[in-house]
């Protein structure tokens, strides 16, 4: 086990020499069109099928030529690349082959399998959407990433009784392809007097630029400092890689964080972040590593209809994102249409 808690604490207190630092301005970009920053945009209207009526989309994952759509009420639907409904995946429940929640979703391109994590249960499917295995873990998984012959897992353990209150512990587990443990890296422990915990809506804690992997695990509760550094995964350790310097002040007059950083990610050509500022509004920061051009959007860039769309990671190694947009009502007497999924390849 590699103990790195002292390193992560030092990162918030000290400027690390030669750490790549990017400024996040207070000012936001207005009127930037999505087409200005993208090479291609493909919109896919999901079929309004009676077995797959969708209100809110939590995550979209691409499996070969299909799109896996995970909803906020923990249902999983498969659509082809034209948006035609293919099937619902599995059943909700506690029995064999069933899942109650979707805590994490991971794809292993080498083995052509994907993994649904529900609490401590893992369901294993092939790329042909056949259930081939099911097993239990002795820890919770919040995010998992497959890299060559290993699996990297981010795990949050909440409301652990400790002196002075309750702790949230964040750890990284390194597993082999059979989910057996190889190593563990404690990332942080946050102690509060109350049982407060939270989720910021984004689960991409491990991203890749196609060559290296990067880790950022957010804290969804109030602290008196910002955790603004993303770490590079270097074999079986994590090292500071880049820092986002958000505009001061970081705290309001009540001592509450003005910024809640949901993620910091790396793609082939971009460094970026989704974050909340002064309440519930989502912001999207994007920095082009080649041109040094920075964008700071409230919400996101504008689509062809002039609406701000929030971009989510789909394939970071290829600078590919997606957005979700409600199609509206085709007829006021009928149910709302399923969403439109936009697939965006950035320049």
XYZ file of C-alpha atoms in Angstrom, residues 282-284 297-301 308-311:
12
model
C -22.788 24.622 -14.085
C -19.715 26.050 -15.824
C -17.474 24.389 -18.387
C -18.630 28.821 -20.541
C -21.627 29.223 -18.307
C -23.417 26.048 -19.342
C -21.659 25.542 -22.628
C -21.256 26.727 -26.227
C -26.217 26.417 -24.551
C -25.284 22.724 -24.463
C -23.142 21.136 -21.747
C -20.437 18.875 -23.185
